[in-house]
CSV table of C-alpha atoms in Angstrom, one decimal:
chain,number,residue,atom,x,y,z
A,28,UNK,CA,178.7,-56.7,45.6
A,29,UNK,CA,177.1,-54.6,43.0
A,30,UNK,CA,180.0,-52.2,41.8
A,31,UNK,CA,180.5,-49.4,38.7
A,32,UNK,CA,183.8,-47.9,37.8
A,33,UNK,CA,184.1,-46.0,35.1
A,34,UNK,CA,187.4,-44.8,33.7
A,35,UNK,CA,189.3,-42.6,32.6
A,36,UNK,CA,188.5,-39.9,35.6
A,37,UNK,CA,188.8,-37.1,33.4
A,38,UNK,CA,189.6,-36.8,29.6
A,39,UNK,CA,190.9,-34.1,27.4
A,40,UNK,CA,190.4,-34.1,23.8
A,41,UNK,CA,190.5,-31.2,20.9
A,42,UNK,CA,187.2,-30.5,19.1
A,43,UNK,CA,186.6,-33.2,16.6
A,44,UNK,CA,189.4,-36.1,18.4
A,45,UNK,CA,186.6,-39.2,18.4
A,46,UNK,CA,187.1,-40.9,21.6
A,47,UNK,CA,185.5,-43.5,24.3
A,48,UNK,CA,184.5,-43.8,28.1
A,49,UNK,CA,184.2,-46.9,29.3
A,50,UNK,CA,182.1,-48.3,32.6
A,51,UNK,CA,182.4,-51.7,33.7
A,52,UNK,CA,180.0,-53.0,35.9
A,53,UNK,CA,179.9,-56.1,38.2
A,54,UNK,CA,175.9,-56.9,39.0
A,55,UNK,CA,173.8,-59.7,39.6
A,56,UNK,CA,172.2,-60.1,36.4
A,57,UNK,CA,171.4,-56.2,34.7
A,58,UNK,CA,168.0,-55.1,34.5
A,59,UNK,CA,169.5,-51.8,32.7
A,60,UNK,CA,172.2,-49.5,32.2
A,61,UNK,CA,171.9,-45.9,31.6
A,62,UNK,CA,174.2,-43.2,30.5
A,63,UNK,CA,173.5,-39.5,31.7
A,64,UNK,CA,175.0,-36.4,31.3
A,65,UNK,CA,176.0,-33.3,34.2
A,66,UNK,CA,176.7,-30.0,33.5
A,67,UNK,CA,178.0,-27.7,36.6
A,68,UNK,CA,175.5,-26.9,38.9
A,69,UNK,CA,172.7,-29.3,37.3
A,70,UNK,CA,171.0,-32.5,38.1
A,71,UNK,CA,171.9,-35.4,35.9
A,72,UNK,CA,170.0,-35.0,32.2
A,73,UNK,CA,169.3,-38.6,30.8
A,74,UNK,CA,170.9,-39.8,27.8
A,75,UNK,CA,170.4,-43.5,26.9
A,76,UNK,CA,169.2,-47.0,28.5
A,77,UNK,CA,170.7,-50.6,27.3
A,78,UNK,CA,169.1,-53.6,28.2
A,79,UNK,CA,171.0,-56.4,26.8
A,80,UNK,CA,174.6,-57.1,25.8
A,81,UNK,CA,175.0,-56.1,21.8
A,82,UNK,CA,172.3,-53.5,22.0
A,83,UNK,CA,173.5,-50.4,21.0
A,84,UNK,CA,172.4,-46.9,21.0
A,85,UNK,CA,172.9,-43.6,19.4
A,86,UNK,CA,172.1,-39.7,19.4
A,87,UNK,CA,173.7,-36.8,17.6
A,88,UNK,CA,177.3,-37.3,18.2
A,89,UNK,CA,177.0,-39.6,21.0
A,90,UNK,CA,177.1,-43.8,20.7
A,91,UNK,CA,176.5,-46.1,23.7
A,92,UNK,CA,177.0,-49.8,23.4
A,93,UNK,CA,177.1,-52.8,25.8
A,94,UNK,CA,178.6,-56.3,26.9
A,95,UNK,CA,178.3,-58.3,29.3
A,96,UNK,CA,181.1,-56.9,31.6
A,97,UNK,CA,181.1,-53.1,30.6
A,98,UNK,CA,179.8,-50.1,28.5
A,99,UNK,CA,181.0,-47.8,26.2
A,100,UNK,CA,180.6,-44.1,25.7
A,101,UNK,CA,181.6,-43.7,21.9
A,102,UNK,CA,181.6,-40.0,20.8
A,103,UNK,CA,182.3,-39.0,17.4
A,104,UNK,CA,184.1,-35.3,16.3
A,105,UNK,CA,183.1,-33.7,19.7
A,106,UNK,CA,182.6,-30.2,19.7
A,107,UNK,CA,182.9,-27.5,23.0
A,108,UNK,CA,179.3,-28.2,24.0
A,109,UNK,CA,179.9,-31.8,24.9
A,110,UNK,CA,181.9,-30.9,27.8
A,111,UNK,CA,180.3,-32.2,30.7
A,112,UNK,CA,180.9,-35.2,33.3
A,113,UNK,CA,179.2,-38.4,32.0
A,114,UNK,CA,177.6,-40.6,34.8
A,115,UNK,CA,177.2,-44.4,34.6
A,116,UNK,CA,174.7,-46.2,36.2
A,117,UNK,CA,173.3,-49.6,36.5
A,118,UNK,CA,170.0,-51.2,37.9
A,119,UNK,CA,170.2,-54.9,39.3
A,120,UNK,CA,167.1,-57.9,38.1
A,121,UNK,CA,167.0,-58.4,42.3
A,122,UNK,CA,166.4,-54.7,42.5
A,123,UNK,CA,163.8,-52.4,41.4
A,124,UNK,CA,164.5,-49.8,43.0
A,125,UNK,CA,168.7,-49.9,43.8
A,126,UNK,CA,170.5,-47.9,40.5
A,127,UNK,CA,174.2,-47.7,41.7
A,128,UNK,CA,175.7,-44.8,39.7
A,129,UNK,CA,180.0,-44.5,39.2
A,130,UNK,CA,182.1,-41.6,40.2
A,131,UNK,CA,181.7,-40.3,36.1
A,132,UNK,CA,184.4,-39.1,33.7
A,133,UNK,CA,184.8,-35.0,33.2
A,134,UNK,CA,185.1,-34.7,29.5
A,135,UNK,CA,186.7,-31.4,28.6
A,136,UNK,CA,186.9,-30.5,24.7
A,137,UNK,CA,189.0,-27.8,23.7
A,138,UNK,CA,187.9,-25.6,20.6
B,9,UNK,CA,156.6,-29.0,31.7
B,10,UNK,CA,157.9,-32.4,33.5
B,11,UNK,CA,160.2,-31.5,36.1
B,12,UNK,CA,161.5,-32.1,39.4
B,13,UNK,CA,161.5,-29.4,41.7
B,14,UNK,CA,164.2,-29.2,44.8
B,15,UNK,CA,163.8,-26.2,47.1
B,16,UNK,CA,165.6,-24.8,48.8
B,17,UNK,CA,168.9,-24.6,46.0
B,18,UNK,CA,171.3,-23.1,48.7
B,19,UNK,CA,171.2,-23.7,52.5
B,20,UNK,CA,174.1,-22.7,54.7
B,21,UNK,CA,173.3,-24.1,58.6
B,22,UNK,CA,174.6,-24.9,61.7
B,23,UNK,CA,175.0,-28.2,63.5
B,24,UNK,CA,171.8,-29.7,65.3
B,25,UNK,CA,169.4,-27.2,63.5
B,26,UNK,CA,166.8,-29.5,61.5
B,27,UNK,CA,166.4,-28.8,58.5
B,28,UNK,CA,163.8,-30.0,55.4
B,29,UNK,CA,164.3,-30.3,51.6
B,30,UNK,CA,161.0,-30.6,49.7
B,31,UNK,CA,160.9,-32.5,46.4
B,32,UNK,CA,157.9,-32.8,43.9
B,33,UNK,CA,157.6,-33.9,40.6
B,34,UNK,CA,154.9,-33.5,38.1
B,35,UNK,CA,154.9,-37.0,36.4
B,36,UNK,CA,153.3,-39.3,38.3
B,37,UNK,CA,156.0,-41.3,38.7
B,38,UNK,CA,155.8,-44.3,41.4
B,39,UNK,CA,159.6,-44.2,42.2
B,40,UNK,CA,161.6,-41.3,43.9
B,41,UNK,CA,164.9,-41.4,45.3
B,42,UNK,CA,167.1,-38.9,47.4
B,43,UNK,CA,171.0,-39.0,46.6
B,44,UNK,CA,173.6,-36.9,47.9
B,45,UNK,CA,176.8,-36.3,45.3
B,46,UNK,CA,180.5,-35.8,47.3
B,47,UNK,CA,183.7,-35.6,45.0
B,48,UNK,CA,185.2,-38.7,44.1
B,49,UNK,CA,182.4,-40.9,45.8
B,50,UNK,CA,179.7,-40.4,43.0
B,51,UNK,CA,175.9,-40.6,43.6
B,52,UNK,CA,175.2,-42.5,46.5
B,53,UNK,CA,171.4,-43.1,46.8
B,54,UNK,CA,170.3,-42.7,50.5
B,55,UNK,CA,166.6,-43.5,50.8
B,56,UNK,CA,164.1,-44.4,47.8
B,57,UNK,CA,160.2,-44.8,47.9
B,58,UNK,CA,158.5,-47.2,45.9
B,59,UNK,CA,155.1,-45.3,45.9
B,60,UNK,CA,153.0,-43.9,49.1
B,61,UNK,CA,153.9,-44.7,52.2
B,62,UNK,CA,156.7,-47.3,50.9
B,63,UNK,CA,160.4,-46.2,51.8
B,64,UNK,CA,163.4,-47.7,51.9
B,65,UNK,CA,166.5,-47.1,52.7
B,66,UNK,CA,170.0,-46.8,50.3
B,67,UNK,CA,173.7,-47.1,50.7
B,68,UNK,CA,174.4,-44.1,53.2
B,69,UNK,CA,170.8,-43.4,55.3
B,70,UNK,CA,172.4,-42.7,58.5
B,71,UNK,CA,171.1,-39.2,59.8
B,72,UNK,CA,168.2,-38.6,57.4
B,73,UNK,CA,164.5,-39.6,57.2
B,74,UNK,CA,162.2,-39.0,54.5
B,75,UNK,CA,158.3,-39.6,54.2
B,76,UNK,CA,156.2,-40.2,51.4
B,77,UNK,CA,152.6,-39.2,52.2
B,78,UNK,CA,151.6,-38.1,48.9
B,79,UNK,CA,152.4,-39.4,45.2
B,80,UNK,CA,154.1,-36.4,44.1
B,81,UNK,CA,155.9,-35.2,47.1
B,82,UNK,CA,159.3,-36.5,49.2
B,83,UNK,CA,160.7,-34.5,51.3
B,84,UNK,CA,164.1,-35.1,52.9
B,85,UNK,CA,164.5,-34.5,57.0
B,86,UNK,CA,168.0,-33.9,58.7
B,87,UNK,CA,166.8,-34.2,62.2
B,88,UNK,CA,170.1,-33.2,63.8
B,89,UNK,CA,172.8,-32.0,60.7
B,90,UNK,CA,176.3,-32.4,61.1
B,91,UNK,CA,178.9,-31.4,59.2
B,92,UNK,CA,179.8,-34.5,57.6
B,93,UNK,CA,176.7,-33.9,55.9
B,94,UNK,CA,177.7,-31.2,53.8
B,95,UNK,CA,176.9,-32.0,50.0
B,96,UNK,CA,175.3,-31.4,46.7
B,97,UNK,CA,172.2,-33.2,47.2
B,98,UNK,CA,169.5,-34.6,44.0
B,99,UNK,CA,166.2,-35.7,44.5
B,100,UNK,CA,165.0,-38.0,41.2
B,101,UNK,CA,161.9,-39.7,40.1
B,102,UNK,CA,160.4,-42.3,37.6
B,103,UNK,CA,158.4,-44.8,36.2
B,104,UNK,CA,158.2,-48.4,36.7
B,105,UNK,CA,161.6,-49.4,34.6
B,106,UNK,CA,162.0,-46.0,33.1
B,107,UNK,CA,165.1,-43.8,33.5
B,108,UNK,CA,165.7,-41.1,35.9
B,109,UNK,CA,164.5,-37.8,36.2
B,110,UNK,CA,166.4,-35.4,38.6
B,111,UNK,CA,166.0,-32.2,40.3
B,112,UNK,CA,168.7,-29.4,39.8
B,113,UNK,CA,170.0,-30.1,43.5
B,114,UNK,CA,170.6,-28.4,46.9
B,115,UNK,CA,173.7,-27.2,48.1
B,116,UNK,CA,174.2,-27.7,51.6
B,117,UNK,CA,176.7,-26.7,54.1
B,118,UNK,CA,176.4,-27.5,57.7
B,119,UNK,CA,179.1,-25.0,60.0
């Protein structure tokens, strides 16, 4: 069965403390994996899309890189604004039209 | 501007009243998809369309039906709500392969 879990359920840092958020996925063979953003009381905002393991992706503060088995949410000297929950998703080869999104991490960063 | 539109945003109801949520988008897109977001379960995708006149249904499509007559419109139909269908709910479109593009959501509460 096509699952995502991403981890760690919520996440606390200081402005500027670098950090990661990881989602591992289990799917029969990835057509592609996205990362999006939430704020409250919004629709998810699209971030990035990675394709193939090694690829890697990046944009202002944010980094997103893949393996075979997970991703990784790499963000660098966060400030306030980047608070927001961080949604995983993945889309299956046997699938065009199944994405299977994880519960998301709420990343909180204090000023 | 390319958006998604969701109406209504806020809808507080009673049990067995049916009810509608319109969705449009402005992008042409060939793929749309109705998901309803609950704490700790994530997005779970509950009917998708392919193009017009080609749905499908996701994970959780018990007690919803949903048409696709034209190219930009999808509209969502709880015939008879119940309460266990009280959620945040995000209509999303895209391309062929592209990434998602969601709406800003509909609250709904069914009493």
């Amino acid at each position: 069965e096509d699952q995502v879990t991403q981890s760690p359920e919520a996440l606390r840092l200081q402005e500027g403390e670098s950090s990661s958020l990881n989602c591992s996925y289990t799917v029969s063979g990835l057509r592609g994996l996205f990362w999006y953003r939430q704020d409250p009381g919004k629709g998810p905002e699209f971030l990035f899309t990675l394709y193939s393991a090694g690829e890697e992706k990046e944009k202002e503060r944010l980094k997103a890189t893949l393996t075979k088995k997970e991703s990784f949410l790499h963000i660098t000297a966060p400030k306030p604004e980047d608070s927001a929950t961080y949604l995983c998703a993945v889309q299956a080869r046997s699938s065009a039209s199944k994405i299977i999104f994880g519960s998301g991490t709420r990343l909180s960063i204090r000023p | 501007e390319a958006q998604v539109t969701q109406n209504p945003r806020y809808l507080i109801t009673v049990t067995g009243k049916k009810l509608t949520v319109t969705c449009s988008q402005n992008m042409n897109h060939e793929y749309m998809s109705w998901y309803r977001q609950d704490p700790g379960l994530g997005l779970r995708q509950i009917y998708y369309s392919m193009n017009v006149e080609v749905t499908d249904k996701g994970d959780v499509p018990e007690g919803y039906k949903v048409s696709r007559k034209e190219k930009r419109n999808f509209p969502l139909i709880l015939e008879s709500p119940s309460p266990n269908q009280t959620s945040l709910y995000f209509c999303a479109s895209r391309a062929a392969d592209g990434p998602q593009h969601f709406g800003d959501g509909t609250r709904l509460s069914i009493l």
